[in-house]
Coordinates of C-alpha atoms and ligand atoms in Angstrom, one line a residue:
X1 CA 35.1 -23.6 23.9
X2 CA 31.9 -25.3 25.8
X3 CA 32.2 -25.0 29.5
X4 CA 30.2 -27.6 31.3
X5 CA 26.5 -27.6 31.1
X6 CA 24.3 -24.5 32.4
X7 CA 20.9 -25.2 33.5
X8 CA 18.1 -21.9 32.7
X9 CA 14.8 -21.7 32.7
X10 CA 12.1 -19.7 30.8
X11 CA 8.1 -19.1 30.4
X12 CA 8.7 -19.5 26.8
X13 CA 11.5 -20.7 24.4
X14 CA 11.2 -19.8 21.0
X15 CA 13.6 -21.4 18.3
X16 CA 14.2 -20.0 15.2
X17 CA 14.1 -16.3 14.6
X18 CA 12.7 -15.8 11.3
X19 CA 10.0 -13.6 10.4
X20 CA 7.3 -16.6 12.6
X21 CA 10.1 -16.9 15.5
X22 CA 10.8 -13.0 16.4
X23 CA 7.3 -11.8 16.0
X24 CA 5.9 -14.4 18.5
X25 CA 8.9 -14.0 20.7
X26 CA 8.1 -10.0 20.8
X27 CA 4.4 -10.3 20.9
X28 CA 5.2 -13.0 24.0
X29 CA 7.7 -10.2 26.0
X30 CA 4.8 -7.6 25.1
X31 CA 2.4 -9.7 27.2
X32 CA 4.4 -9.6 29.9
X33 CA 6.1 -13.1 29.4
X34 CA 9.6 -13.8 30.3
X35 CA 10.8 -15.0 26.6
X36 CA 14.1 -16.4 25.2
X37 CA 14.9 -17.0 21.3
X38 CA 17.1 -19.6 20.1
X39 CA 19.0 -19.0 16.5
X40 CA 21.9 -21.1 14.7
X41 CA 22.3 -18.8 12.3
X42 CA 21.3 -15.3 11.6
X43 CA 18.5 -13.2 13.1
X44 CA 15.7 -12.7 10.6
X45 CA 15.9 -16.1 8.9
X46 CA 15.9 -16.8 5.6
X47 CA 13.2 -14.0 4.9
X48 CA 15.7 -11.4 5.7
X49 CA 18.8 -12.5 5.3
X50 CA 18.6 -14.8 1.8
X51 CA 15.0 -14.7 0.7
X52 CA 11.8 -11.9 0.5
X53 CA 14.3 -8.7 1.5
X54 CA 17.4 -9.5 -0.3
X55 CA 15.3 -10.6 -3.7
X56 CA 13.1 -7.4 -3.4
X57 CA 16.2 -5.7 -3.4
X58 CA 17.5 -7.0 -6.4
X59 CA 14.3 -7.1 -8.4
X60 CA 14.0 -3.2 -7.4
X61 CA 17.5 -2.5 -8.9
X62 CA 17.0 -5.1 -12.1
X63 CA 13.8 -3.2 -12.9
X64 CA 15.7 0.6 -12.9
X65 CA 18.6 -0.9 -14.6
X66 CA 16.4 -2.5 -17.5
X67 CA 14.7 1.0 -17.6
X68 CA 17.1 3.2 -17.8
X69 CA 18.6 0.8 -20.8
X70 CA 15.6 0.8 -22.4
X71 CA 15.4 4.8 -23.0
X72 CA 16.8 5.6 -26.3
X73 CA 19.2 8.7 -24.8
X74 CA 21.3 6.7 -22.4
X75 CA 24.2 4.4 -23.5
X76 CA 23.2 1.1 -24.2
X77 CA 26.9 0.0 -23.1
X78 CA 25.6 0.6 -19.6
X79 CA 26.8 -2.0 -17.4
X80 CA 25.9 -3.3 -13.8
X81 CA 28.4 -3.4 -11.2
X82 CA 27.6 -7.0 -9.4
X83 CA 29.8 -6.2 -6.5
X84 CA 28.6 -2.5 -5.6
X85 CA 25.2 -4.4 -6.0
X86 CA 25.7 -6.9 -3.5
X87 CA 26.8 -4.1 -0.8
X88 CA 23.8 -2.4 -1.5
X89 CA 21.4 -5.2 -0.7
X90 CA 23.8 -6.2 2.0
X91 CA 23.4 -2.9 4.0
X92 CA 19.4 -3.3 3.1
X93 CA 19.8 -6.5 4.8
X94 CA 22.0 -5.5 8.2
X95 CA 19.9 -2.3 8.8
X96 CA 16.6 -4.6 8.8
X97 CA 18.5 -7.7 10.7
X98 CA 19.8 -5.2 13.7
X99 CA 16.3 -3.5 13.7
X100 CA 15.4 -7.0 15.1
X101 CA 17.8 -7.5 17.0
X102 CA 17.5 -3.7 18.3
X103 CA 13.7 -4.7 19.2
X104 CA 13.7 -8.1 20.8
X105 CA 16.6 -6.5 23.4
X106 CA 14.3 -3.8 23.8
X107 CA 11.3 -5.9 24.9
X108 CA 13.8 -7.6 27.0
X109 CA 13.6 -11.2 24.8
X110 CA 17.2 -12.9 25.6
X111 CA 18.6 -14.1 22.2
X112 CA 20.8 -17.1 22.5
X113 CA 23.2 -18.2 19.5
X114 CA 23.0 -21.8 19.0
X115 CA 21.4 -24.8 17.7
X116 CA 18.3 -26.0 20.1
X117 CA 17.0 -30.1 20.4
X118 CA 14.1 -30.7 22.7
X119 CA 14.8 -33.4 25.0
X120 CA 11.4 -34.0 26.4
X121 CA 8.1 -32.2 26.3
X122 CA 9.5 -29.3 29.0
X123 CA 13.1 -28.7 28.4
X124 CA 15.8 -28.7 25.7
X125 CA 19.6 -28.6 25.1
X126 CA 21.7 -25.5 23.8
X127 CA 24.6 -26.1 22.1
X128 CA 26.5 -22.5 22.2
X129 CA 30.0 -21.5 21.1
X130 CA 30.7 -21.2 24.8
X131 CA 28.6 -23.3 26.6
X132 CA 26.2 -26.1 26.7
X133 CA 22.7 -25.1 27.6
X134 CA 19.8 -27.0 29.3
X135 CA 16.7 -24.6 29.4
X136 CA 13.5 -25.7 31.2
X137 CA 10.4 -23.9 29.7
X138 CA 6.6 -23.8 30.0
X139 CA 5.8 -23.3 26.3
X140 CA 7.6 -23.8 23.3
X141 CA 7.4 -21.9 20.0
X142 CA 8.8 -24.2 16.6
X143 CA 9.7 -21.9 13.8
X144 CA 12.5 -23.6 12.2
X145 CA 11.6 -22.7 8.5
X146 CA 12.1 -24.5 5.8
X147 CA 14.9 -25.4 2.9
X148 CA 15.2 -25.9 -0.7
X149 CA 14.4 -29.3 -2.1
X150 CA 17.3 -30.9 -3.8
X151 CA 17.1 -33.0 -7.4
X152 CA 19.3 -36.2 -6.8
X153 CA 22.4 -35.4 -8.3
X154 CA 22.1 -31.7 -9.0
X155 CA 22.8 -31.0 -5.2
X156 CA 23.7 -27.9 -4.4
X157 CA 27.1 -29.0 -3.3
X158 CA 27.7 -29.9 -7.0
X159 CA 29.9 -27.1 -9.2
X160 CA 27.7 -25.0 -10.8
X161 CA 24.8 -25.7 -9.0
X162 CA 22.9 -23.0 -6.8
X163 CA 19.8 -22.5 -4.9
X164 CA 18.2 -19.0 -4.6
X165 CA 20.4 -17.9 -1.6
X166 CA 23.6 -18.2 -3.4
X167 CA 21.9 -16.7 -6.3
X168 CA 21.1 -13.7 -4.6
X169 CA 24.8 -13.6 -3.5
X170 CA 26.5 -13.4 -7.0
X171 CA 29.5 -11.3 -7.9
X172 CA 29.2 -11.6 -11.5
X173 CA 26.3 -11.8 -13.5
X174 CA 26.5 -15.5 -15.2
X175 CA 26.5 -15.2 -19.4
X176 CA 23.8 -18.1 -19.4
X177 CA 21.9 -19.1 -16.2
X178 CA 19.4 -22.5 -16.2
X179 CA 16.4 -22.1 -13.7
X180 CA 14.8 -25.3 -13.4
X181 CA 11.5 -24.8 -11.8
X182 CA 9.4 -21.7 -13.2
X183 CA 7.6 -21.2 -9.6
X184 CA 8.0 -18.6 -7.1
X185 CA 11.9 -18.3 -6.8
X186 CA 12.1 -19.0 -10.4
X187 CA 10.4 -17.0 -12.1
X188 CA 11.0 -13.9 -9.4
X189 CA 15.4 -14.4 -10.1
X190 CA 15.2 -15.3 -13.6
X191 CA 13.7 -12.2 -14.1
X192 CA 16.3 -10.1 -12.2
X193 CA 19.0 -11.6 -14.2
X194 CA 17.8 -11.4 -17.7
X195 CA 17.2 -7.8 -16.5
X196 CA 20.7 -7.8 -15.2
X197 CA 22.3 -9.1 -18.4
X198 CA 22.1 -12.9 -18.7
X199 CA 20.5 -15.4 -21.0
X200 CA 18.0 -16.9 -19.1
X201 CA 15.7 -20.6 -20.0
X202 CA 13.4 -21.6 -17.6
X203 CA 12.6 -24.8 -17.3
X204 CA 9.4 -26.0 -16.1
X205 CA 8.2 -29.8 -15.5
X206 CA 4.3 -28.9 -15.6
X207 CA 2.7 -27.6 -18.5
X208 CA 2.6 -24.0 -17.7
X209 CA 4.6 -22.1 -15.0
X210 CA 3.1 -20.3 -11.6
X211 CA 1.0 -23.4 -11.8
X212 CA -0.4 -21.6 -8.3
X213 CA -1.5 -18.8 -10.0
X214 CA -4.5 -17.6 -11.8
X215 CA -3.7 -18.9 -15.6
X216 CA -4.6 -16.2 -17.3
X217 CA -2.1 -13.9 -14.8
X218 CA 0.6 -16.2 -15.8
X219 CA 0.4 -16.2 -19.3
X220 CA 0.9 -12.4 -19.0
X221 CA 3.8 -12.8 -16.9
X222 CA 5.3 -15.5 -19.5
X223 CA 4.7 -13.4 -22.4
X224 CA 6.3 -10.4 -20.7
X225 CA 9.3 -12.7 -19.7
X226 CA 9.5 -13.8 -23.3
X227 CA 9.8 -9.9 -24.5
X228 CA 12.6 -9.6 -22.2
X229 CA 14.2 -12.5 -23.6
X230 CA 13.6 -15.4 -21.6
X231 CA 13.1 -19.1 -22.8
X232 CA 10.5 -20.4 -21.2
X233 CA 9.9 -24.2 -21.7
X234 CA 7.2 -26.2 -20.1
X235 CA 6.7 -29.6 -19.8
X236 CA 10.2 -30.9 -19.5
X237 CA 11.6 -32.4 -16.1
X238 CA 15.0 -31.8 -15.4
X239 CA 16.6 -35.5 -14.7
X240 CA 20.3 -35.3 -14.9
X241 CA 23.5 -33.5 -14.8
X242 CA 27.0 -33.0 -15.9
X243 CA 30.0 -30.4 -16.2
X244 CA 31.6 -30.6 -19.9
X245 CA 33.6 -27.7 -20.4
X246 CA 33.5 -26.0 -17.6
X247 CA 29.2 -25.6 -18.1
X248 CA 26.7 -27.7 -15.8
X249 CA 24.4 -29.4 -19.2
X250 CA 21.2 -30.7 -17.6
X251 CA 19.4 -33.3 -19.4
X252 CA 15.5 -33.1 -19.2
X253 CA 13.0 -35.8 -20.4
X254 CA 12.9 -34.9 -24.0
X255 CA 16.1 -32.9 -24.7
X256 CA 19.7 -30.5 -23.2
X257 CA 20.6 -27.3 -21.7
X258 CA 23.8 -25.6 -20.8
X259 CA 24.6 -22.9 -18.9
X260 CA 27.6 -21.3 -16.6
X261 CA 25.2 -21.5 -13.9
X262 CA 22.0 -23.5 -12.4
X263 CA 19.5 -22.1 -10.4
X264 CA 17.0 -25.2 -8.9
X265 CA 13.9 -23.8 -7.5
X266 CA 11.8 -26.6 -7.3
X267 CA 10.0 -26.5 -3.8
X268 CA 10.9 -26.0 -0.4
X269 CA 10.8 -28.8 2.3
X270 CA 10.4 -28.0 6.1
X271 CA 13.1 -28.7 8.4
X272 CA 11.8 -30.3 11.0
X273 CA 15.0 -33.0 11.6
X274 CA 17.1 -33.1 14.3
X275 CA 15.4 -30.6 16.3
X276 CA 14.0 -33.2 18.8
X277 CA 10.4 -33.7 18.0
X278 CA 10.8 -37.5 18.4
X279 CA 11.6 -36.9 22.3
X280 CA 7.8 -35.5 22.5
X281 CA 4.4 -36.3 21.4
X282 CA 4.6 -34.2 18.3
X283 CA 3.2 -35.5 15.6
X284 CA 3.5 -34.9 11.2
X285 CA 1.1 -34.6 8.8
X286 CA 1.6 -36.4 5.5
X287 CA 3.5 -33.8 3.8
X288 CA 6.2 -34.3 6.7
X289 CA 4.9 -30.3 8.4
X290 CA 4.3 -30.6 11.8
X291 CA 0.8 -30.6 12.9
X292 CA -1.2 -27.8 14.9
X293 CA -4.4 -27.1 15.5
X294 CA -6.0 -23.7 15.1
X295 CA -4.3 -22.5 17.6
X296 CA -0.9 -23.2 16.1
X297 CA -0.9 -25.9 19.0
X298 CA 0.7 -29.2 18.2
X299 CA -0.2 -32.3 19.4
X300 CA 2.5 -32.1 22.1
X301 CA 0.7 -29.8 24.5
X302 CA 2.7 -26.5 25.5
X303 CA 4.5 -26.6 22.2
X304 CA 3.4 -24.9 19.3
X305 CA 4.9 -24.6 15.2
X306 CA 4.5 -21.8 12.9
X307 CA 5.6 -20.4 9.8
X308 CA 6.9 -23.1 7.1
X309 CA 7.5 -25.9 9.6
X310 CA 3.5 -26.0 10.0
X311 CA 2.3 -25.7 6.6
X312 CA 1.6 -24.6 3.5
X313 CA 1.4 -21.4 2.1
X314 CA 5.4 -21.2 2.9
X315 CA 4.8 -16.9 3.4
X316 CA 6.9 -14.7 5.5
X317 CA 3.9 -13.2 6.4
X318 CA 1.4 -16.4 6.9
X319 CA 4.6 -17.3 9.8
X320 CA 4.2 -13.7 11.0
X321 CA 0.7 -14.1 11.5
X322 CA 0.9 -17.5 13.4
X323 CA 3.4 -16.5 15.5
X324 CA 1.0 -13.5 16.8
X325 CA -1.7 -16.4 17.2
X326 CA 0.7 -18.9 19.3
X327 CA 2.0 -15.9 21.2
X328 CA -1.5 -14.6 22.2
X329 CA -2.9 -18.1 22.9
X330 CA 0.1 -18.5 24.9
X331 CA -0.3 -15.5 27.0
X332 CA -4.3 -16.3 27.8
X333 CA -6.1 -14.9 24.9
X334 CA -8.4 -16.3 22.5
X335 CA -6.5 -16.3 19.1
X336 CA -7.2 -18.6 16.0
X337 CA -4.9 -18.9 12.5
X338 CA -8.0 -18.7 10.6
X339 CA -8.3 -16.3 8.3
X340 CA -10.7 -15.7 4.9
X341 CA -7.6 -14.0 2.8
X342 CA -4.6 -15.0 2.9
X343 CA -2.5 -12.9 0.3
X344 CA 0.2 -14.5 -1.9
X345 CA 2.5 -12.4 -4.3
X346 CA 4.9 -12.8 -7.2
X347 CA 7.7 -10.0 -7.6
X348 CA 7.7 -10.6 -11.6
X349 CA 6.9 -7.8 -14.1
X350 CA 4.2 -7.6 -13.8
X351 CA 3.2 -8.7 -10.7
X352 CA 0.5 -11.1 -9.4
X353 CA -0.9 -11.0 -6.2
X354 CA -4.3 -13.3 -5.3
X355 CA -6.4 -13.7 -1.9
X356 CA -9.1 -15.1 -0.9
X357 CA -10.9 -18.1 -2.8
X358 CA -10.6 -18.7 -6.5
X359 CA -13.5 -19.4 -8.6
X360 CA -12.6 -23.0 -8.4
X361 CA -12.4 -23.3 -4.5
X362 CA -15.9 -21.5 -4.2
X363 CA -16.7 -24.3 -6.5
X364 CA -15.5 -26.8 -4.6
X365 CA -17.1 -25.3 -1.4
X366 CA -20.4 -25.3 -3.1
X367 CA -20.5 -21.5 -3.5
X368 CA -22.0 -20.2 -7.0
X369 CA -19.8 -17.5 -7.8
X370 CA -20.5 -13.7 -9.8
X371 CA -16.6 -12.3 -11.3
X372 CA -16.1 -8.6 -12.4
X373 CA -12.6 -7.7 -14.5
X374 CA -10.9 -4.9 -15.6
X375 CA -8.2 -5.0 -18.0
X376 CA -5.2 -2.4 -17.6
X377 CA -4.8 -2.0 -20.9
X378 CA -8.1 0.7 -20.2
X379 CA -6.7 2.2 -16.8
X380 CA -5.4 5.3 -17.3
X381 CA -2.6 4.7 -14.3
X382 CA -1.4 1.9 -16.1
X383 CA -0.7 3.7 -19.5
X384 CA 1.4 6.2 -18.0
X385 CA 3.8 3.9 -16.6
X386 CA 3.9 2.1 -20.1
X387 CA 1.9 -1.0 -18.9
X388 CA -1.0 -1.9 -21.2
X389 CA -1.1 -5.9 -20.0
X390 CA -2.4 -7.2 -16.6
X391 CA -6.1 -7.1 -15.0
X392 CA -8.1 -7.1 -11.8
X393 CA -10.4 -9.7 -11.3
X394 CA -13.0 -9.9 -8.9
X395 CA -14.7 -13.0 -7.2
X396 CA -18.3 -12.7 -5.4
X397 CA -20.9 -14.8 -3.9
X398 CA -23.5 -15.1 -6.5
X399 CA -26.3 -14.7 -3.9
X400 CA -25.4 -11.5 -1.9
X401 CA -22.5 -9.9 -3.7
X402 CA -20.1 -10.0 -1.0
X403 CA -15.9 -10.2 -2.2
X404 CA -14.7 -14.0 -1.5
X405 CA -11.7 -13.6 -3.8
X406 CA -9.2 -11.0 -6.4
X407 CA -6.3 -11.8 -8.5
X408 CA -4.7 -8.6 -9.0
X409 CA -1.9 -8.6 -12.2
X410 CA -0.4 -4.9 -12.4
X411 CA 2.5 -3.3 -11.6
X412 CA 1.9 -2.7 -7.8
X413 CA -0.3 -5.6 -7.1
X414 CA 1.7 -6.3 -3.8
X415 CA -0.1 -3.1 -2.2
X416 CA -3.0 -3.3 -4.0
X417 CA -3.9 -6.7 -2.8
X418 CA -4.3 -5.5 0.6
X419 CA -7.3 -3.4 0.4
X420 CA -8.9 -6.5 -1.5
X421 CA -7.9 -8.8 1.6
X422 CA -9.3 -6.0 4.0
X423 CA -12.5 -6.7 1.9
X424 CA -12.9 -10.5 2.0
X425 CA -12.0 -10.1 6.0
X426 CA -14.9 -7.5 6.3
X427 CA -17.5 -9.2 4.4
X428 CA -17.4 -6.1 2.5
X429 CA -20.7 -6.3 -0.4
X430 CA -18.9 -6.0 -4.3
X431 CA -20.8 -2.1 -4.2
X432 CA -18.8 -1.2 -1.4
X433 CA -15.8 -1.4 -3.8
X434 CA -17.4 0.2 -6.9
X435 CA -18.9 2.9 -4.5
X436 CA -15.4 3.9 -2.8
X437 CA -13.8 7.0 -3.9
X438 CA -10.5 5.9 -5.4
X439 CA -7.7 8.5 -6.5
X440 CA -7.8 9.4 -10.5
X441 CA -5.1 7.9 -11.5
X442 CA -4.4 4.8 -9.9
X443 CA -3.9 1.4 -10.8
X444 CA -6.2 0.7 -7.9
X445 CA -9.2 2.4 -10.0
X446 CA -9.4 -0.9 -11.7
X447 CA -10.8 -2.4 -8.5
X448 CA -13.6 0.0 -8.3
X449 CA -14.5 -0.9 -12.3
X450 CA -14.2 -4.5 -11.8
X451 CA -17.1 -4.2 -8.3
X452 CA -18.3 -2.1 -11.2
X453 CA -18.8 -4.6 -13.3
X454 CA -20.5 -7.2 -11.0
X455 CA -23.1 -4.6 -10.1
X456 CA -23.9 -2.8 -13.3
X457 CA -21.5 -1.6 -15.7
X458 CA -18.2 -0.1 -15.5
X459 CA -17.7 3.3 -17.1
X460 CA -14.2 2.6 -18.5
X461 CA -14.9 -0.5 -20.7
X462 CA -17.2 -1.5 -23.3
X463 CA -19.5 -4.9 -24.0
X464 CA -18.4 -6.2 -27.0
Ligands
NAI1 P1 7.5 -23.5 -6.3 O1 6.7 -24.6 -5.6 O2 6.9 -22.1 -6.3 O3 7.8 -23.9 -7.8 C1 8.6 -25.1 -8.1 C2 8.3 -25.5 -9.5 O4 9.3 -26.4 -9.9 C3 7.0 -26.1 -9.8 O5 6.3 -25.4 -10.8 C4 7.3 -27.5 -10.3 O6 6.4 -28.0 -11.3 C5 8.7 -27.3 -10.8 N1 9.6 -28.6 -10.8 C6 9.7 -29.5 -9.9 N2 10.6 -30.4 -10.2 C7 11.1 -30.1 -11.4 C8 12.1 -30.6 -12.3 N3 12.8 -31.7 -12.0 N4 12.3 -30.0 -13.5 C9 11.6 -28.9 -13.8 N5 10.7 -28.3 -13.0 C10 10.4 -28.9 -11.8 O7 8.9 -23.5 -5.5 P2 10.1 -22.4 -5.4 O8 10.0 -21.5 -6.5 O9 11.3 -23.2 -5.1 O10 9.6 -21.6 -4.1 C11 9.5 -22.3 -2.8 C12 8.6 -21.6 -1.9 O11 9.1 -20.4 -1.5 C13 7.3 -21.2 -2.6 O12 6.3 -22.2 -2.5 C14 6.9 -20.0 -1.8 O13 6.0 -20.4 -0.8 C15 8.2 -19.4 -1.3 N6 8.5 -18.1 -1.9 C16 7.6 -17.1 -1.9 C17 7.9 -15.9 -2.5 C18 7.0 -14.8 -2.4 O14 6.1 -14.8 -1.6 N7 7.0 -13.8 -3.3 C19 9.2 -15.7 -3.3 C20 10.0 -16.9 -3.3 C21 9.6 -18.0 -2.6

């Protein structure tokens, strides 16, 4: 029931408490600034509640499953049980959501339920179960994420249809699931259920999937998605759909798939409607995000974006990181989003994590580039834990050897990635990696042969 409208103030108003929104709003209470977060939905965003957690979660427990079936002495009856599953993740998910909630009430941010829509350039309007809310501020934080694109007439509203938050909700694993879209979310869930027990065809409009990635990292992710039992096809674009007996059949450009279920993961879009913007002097860029300066300032000043509703990468933790920036610039300090590695990673098997520049984007920046790799079929690490595909790959500056970019595709590339970012972000020299002590064995010996490599030879690996 809404009783009447109550006027509040703030220093700052955050809206949206995904992994952008509740960092800046604790980094803001932390400096001493009297902050209150605005959510319509649940704490933690999509990050935590359907997205990076929840998929981690499954991935972890598709990758035992598929192990355990694969060892000669077990039953290979073994079933999963989708609904013991789901609890699982869902207790992974409420322990990390109320650790949120647990530290924002702690720093003494106020977290109001509702839906927020600036009205001018200092206030905006609350719509609570209870109450309406107007709430004066000095600054505002955006961080109202993003959302899944839809294909005109295979909305998710549509029987059969999904996007990757139902799909990481499922009771029952689907005989036959379609993915159309062999990115990110693709490629990560179609992964996890093939593991899990379905038939799974990818479909991909480009002529390759991970088109983001390092090519040669995504052909060893395609061919270890074929050995699972994946169909992969490239180069067909999903058009239409239908349900025939009970199936969704999508037609593509050159031919037809059916399946119980249909997973579209073709992009994400940021939601920046009917939040208000038009009341202030906020402006877009082309690819509708809003726009910011370095500061994660927009052109409205006082109110700042982060996270997916600014820009692309669309990372958890490239939101976390602007929302430390907005907060510090807020509070007085000198803080700028830009950063030399910015680390991107892919959950498949193996994984692929990159950072820093590509050979290509040194290119294009007129930087003449030295590479080093080292394949894991020769690290010792690797072969115990049955892995003989994947590399590291190292990118220097020709002239004085100093680490401008890795592609890292192992099993652990997710941690590895981070001493490689530490690295770039140091200026560290290419010898610094080959002359660092790294524990015998580890995948992350690989590193040390690929610096190897760019300054003399590495020990491990032959010239042919
Ligand atoms: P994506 O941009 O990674 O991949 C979408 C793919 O769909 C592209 O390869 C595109 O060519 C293809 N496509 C588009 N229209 C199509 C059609 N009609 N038929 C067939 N293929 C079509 O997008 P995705 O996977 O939806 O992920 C969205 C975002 O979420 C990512 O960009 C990423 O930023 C984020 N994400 C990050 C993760 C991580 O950090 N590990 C995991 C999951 C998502």
């Amino acid at each position: 029931m809404v009783v009447g409208n109550i006027k509040e103030s703030a220093d700052v108003v955050v809206v949206g408490a995904g992994p952008g929104g509740y960092v800046a709003a604790i980094k803001l209470a932390q400096m001493g600034k009297d902050v209150k977060l605005v959510e319509e939905n649940k704490v933690g965003g999509v990050c935590l509640n359907d997205g990076c957690i929840p998929s981690k979660s499954l991935i972890h427990v598709a990758d035992n499953f598929k192990e355990i079936k694969e060892l000669e002495s077990i039953d290979q009856d073994l079933e999963i049980d989708a609904g013991a599953l789901q609890n699982w993740k869902e207790e992974v998910v409420n322990k990390l959501t109320s650790g949120v909630k647990m530290l924002e009430n702690r720093n003494g941010v106020e977290i109001i339920e509702g839906r927020a829509k600036l009205t001018n350039e200092k206030e905006l309007h609350i719509n609570t179960e209870e109450a309406s809310k107007t709430l004066k501020f000095n600054e505002c934080v955006l961080a109202t994420g993003s959302k899944p694109v839809e294909i005109p007439g295979m909305e998710f509203s549509k029987e059969g249809i999904i996007s990757s938050k139902e799909a990481l909700k499922l009771d029952e694993i689907p005989d036959e699931l379609l993915v159309i879209g062999g990115g990110y979310i693709g490629m990560e869930l179609g992964t996890v259920y093939q593991k899990l027990g379905s038939d799974v065809t990818v479909l991909e409009a480009s002529d390759r999937i991970l088109s983001v990635m390092n090519e040669e990292a995504s052909k060893v992710v395609k061919k270890r998605a074929e050995e699972l039992g994946m169909k992969i096809v490239t180069g067909e674009k999903a058009e239409s759909s239908e349900l025939k007996d009970g199936k969704r059949v999508v037609k593509t450009n050159f031919s037809s798939y059916s399946a119980d279920k249909v997973l579209v993961s073709v992009g994400r879009t940021p939601r920046t409607e009917n939040i208000g913007i038009e009341k202030t002097g906020i402006e877009k860029t082309e690819g509708g995000f809003i726009r910011t300066d370095e500061t994660m300032e927009t052109t409205s000043e006082g109110i700042y974006a982060i996270g997916d509703v600014a820009g692309h990468p669309m990372l958890a933790h490239k939101a976390m990181h602007e929302g430390r920036v907005a907060a510090k610039t807020i509070a007085g300090e000198t803080s700028f989003a830009t950063r030399q590695a910015m680390p991107s990673v892919l959950y498949t098997d193996p994984e692929i994590a990159s950072t820093g520049m590509s050979e290509r984007e040194a290119e294009e920046k007129g930087i003449e580039t030295v590479t080093g790799k080292f394949p894991m079929g020769a690290n010792g690490r690797a072969m115990t834990m049955d892995y003989k595909e994947g590399f590291v790959k190292l990118v220097a500056d020709k002239e004085n050897k100093t680490l401008i970019g890795a592609t890292v595709c192992s099993p652990e590339a997710s941690e590895i990635i981070s001493e490689l970012s530490l690295g770039i972000e140091m200026g560290c020299l290419v010898e610094d990696l080959a002359m660092t002590v790294h524990p015998h064995p580890s995948i992350s010996e690989a590193v040390m042969e690929a610096a190897e490599e760019i300054v003399g030879e590495p020990v491990h690996k032959y010239k042919h």
